Coordinates of C-alpha atoms in Angstrom, one line a residue:
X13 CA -88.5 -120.8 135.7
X14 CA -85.6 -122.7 137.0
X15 CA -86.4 -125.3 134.4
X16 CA -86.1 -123.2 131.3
X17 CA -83.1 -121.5 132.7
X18 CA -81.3 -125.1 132.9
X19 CA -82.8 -126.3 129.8
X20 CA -81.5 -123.2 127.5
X21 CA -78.4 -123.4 129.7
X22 CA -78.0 -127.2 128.9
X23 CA -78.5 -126.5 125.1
X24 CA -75.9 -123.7 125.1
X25 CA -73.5 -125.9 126.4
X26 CA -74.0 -128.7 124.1
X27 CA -73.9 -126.2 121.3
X28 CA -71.1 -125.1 122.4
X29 CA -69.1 -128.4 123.2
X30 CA -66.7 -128.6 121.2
X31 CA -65.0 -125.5 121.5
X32 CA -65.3 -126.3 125.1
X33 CA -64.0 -129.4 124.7
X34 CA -61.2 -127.8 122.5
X35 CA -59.8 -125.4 124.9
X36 CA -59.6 -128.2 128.1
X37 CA -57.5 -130.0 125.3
X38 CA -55.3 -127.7 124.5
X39 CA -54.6 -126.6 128.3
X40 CA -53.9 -130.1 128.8
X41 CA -51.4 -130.6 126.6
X42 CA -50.2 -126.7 127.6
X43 CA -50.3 -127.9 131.5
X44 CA -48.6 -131.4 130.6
X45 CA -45.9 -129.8 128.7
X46 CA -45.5 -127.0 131.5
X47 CA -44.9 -129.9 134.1
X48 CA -42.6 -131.9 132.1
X49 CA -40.8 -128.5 131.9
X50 CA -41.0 -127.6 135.4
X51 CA -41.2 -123.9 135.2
X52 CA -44.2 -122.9 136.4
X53 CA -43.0 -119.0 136.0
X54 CA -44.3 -119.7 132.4
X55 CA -47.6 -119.7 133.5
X56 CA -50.2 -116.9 132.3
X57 CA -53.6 -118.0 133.7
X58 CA -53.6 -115.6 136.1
X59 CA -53.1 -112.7 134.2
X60 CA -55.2 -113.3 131.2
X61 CA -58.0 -113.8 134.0
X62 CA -57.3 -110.4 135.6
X63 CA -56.9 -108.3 132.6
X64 CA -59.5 -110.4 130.1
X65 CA -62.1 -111.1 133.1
X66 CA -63.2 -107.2 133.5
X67 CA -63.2 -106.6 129.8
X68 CA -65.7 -109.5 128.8
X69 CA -67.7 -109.5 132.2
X70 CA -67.7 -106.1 133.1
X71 CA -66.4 -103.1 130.6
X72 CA -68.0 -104.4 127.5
X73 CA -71.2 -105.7 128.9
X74 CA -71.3 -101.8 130.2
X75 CA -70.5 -100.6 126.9
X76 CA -73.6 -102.6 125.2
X77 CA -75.9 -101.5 128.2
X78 CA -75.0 -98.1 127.6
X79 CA -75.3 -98.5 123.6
X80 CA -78.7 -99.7 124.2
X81 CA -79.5 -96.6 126.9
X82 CA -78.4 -93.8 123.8
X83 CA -80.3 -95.9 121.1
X84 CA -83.5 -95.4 123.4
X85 CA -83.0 -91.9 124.1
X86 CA -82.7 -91.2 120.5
X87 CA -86.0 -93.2 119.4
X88 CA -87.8 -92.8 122.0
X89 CA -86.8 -89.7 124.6
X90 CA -90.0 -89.6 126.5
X91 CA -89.7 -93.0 127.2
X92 CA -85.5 -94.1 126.7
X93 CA -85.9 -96.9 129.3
X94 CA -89.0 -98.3 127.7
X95 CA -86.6 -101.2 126.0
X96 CA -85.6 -102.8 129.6
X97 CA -87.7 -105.7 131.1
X98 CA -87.1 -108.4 133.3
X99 CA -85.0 -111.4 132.1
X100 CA -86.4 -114.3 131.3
X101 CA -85.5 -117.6 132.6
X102 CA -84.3 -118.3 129.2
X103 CA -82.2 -115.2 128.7
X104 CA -80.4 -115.7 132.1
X105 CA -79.3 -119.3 130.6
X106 CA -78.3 -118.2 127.0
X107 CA -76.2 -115.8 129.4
X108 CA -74.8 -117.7 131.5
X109 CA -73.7 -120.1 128.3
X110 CA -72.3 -116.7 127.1
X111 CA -70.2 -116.3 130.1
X112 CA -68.7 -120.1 129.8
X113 CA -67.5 -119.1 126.6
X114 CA -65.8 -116.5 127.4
X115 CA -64.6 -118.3 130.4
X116 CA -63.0 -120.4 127.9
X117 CA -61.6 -118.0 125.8
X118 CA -59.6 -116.7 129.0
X119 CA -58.6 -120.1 129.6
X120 CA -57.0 -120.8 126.3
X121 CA -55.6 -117.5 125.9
X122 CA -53.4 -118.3 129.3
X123 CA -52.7 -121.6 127.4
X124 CA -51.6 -120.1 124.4
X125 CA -49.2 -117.7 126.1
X126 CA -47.8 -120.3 128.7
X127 CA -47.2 -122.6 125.5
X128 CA -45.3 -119.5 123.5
X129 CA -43.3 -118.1 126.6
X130 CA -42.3 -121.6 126.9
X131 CA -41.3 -122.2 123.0
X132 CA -37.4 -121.1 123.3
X133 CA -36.6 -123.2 125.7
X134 CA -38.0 -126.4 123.8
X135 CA -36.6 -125.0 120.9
X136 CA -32.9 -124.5 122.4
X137 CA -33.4 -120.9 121.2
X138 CA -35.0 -119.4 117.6
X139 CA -32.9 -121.6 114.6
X140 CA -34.7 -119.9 111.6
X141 CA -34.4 -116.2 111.5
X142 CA -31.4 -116.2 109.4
X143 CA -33.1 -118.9 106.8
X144 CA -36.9 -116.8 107.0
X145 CA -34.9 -113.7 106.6
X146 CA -32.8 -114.6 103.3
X147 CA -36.0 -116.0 101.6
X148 CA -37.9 -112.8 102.9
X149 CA -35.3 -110.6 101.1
X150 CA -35.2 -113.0 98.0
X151 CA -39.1 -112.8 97.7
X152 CA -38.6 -108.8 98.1
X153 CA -36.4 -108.3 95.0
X154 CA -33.3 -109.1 97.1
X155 CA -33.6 -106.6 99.6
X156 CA -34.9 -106.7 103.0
X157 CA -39.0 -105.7 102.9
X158 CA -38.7 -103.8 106.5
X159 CA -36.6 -101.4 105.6
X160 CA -37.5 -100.4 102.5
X161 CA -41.0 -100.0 103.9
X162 CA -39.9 -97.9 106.6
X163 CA -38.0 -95.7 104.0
X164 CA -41.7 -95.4 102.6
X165 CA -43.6 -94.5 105.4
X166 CA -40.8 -93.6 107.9
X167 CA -43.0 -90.7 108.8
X168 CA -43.2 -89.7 112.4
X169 CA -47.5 -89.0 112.3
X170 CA -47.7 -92.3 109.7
X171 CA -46.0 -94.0 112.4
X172 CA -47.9 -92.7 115.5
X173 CA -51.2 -93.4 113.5
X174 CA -49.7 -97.3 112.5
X175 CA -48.5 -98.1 116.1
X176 CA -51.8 -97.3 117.6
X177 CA -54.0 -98.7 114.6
X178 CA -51.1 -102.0 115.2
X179 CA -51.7 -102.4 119.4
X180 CA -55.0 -100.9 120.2
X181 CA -57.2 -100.8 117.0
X182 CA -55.9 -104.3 116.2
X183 CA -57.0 -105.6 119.8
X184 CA -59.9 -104.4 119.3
X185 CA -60.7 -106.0 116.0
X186 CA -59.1 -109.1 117.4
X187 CA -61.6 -109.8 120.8
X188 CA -64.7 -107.4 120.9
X189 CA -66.2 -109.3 117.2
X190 CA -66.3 -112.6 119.9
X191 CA -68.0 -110.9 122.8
X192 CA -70.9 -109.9 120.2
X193 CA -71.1 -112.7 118.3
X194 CA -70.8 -115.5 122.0
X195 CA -73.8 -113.2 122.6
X196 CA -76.0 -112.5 119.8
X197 CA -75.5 -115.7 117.4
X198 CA -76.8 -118.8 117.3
X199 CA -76.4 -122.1 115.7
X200 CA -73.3 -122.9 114.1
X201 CA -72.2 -119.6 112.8
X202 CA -71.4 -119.1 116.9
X203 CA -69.6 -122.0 117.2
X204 CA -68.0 -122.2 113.9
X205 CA -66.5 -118.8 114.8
X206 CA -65.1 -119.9 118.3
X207 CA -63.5 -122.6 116.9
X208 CA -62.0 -120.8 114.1
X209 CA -60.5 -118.1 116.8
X210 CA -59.0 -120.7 118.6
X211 CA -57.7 -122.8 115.5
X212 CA -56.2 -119.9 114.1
X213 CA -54.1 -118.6 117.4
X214 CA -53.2 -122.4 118.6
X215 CA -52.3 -123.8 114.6
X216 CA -50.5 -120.5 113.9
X217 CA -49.4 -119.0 117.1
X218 CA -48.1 -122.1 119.1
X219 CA -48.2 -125.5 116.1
X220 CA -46.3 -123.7 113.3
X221 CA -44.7 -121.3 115.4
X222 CA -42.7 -124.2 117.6
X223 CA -41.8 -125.6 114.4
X224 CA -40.4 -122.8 112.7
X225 CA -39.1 -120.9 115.4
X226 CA -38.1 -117.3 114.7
X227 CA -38.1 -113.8 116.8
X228 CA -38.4 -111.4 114.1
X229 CA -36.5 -108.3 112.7
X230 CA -36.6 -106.7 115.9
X231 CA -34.7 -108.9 117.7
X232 CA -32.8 -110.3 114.9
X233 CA -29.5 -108.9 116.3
X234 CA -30.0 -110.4 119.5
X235 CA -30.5 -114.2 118.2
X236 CA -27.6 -114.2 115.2
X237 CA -25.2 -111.6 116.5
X238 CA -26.2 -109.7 113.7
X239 CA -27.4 -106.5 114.8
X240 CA -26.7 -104.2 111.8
X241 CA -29.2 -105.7 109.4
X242 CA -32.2 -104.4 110.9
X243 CA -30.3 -101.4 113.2
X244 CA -31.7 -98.5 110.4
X245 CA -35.3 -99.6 110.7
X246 CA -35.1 -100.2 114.6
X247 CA -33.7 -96.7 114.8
X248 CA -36.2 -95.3 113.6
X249 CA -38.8 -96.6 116.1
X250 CA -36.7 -95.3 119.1
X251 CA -38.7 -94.1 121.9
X252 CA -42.2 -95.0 120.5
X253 CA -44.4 -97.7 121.9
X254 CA -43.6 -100.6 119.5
X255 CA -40.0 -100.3 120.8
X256 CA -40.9 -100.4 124.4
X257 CA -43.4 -103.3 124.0
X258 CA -40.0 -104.9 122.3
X259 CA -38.2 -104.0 125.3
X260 CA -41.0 -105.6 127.8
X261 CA -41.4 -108.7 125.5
X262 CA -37.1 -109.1 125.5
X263 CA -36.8 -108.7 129.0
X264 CA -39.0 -111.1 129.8
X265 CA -37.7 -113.5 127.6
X266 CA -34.1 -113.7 129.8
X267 CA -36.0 -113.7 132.9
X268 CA -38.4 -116.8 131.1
X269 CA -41.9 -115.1 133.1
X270 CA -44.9 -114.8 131.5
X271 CA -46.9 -112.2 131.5
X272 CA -49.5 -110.5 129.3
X273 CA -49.1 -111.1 125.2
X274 CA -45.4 -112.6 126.5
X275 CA -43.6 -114.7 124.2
X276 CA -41.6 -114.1 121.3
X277 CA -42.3 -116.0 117.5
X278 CA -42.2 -114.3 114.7
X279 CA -43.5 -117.2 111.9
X280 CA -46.2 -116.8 111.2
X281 CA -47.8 -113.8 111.9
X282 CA -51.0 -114.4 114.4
X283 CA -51.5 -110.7 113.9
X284 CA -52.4 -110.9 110.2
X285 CA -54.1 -114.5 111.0
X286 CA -56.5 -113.2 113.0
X287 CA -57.1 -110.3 110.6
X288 CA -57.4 -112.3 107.8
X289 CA -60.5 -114.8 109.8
X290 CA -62.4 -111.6 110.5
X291 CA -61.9 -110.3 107.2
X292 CA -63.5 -114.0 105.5
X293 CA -66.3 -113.8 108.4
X294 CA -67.1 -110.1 107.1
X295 CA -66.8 -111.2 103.4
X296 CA -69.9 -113.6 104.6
X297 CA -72.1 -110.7 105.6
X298 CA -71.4 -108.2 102.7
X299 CA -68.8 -107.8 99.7
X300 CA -67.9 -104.3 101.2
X301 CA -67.6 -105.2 104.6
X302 CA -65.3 -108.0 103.3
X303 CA -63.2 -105.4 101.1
X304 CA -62.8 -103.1 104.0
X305 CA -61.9 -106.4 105.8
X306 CA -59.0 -107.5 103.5
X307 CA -57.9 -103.7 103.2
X308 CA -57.4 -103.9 106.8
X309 CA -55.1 -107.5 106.3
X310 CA -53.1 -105.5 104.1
X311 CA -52.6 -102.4 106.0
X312 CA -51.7 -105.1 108.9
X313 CA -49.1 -107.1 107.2
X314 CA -47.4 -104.1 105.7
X315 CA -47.7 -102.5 109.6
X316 CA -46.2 -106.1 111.1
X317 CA -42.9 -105.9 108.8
X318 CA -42.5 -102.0 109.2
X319 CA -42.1 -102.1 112.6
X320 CA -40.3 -105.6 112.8
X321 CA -42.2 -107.7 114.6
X322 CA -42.5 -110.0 111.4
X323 CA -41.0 -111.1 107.6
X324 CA -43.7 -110.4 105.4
X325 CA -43.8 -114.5 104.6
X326 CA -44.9 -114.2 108.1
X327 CA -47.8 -113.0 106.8
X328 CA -48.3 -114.6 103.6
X329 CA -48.2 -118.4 105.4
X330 CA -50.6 -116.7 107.7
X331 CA -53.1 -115.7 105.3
X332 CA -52.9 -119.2 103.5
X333 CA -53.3 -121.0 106.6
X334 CA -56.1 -119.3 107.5
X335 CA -57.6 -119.5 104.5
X336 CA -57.5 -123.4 104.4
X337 CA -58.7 -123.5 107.8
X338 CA -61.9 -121.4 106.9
X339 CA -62.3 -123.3 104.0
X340 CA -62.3 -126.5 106.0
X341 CA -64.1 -125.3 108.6
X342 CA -67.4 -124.1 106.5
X343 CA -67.0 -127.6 104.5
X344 CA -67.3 -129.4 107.9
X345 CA -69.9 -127.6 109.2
X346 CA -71.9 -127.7 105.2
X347 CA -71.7 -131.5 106.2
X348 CA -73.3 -131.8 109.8
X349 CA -76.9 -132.2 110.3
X350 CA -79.1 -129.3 110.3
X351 CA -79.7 -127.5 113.5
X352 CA -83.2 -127.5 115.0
X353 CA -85.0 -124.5 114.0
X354 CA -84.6 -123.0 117.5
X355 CA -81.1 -123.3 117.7
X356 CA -81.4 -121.0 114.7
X357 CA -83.2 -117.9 115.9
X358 CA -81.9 -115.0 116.8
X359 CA -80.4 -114.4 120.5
X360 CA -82.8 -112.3 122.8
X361 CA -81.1 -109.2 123.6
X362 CA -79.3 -109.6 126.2
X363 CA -79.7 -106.0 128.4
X364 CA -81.3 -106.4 131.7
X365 CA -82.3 -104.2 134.0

């Protein structure tokens, strides 16, 4: 027993190397930078590992087991346990490569917000959000896209139902896909997957971002002096949630602490990056689940530049980054070696007892 557990164990990890291998990277270079810089205030490890560490190890391994307890009540209510049996040596160790995955994925979410808290300061500040601005406006028809959009759609309920849909629904879409797919694919859709999540939030969220520096309509006032360009469309989201996240993420900008989803950068858009990957990972499966993807990019982009976190060429480079990423991504995989046929098969469920 202890055999196969190490053997299928073994084989997840090698799998699975280089996003592993990926992800210690990346910290290094965060954790190098971070010491050169000497502020270890800037440092989110800890809570990425207490907020990120229930969700994928606790609430949505509960969720699944309870899933699984419904599904066999409704096909089976004389019997709606009848699905549970032991696991098998194997099953433990396809787990227990689950669990380094998402191990990682804590890991280099800390990395990614340590490296973004810390971006102002190697920056000297944000020196492009008067440039992205002008040639957001000049791709708009000469007017700024944010408020014309919130002149649109400036309704209080469309704006309740847009903030939710832009924090909750959108974290949502954005790290439960990864749970299911670390547990129930195989081969090199898993990986392929993994290492587009993590190429999209390190190229786009701290590469690009560093280099084009920007904070966004939101706090566009607060980084040119200007405050009355965007002051009609930020009055408008008074009180709600989207202002107070503003609030949080400003505040601890002065006081340089990290914290969780700290760090302000506005190009390009990681929100609409990460959209767009699910939505050419859906496109795989089905032409309508792709659609309903890339509906969904578009309600997010419009939703990033109505409530000024973002230029909508925030969200265009985005899409086109991601894109090219994808693109390279399945090309490099096309090239590899085939997998084994066992590396191929379908994951054992993965409920226990």
């Amino acid at each position: 027993m202890r055999n196969a557990f190490l053997k299928t164990l073994s084989a997840d990890l090698r799998q699975m190397l280089p996003f592993h291998v990926f992800v210690l990277a990346h910290m290094a270079l965060v954790v190098g930078i971070l010491t050169w810089h000497a502020d270890f205030t800037a440092a989110a490890y800890l809570q990425y590992a207490a907020q990120f560490g229930p969700v994928y190890f606790l609430g949505l391994p509960a969720i699944l087991l309870l899933g699984k307890l419904v599904a066999g009540v409704f096909r089976n209510p004389k019997a709606p346990l009848a699905w549970v049996t032991l696991p098998t040596p194997a099953l433990l160790g396809h787990l227990a490569g689950a669990a380094a995955v998402f191990g990682s994925v804590i890991l280099f979410m800390g990395s990614f917000t340590t490296f973004k808290t810390m971006m102002p300061a190697l920056r000297n500040g944000f020196p492009y959000d008067r440039v992205q601005a002008d040639l957001d406006a000049l791709f708009f028809g000469g007017v700024d896209p944010g408020p014309r959009l919130m002149a649109l759609f400036g309704n209080p309920h469309i704006l309740s139902i847009l903030e939710w849909n832009y924090s909750v629904a959108w974290t949502a879409f954005a790290f439960v896909p990864l749970f299911f797919i670390v547990l129930r694919a195989r081969g090199a859709f898993r990986l392929r997957y993994c290492l587009g999540f993590a190429l999209v939030w390190a190229v786009l969220g701290n590469l690009l971002a560093c280099l084009f520096l920007s904070a966004g309509p939101a706090f566009y006032g607060h980084v040119t002096g200007d405050a009355a360009r965007f002051a009609a469309q930020l009055r408008m989201l008074d009180n709600g949630v989207v202002a107070a996240f503003q609030t949080y993420l400003w505040q601890n900008h002065l006081q340089d602490v990290a914290g969780l989803g700290t760090g302000i950068s506005a190009f390009p858009s990681v929100h609409v990056g990460v959209t767009m990957m699910n939505a050419l990972f859906l496109r795989e499966f089905s032409r309508t689940a792709g659609f309903l993807g890339f509906a969904y990019v578009f309600i997010i982009l419009m939703s990033s530049a109505l409530f000024g976190w973002h230029y909508l060429i925030d969200g265009y480079t985005s899409i086109l980054v991601v894109l090219l990423l994808h693109v390279a991504l399945k090309r490099l995989f096309a090239a590899r070696p085939a997998a084994p046929a066992e590396d191929l098969k379908p994951s054992p469920s993965p409920a226990i007892p």
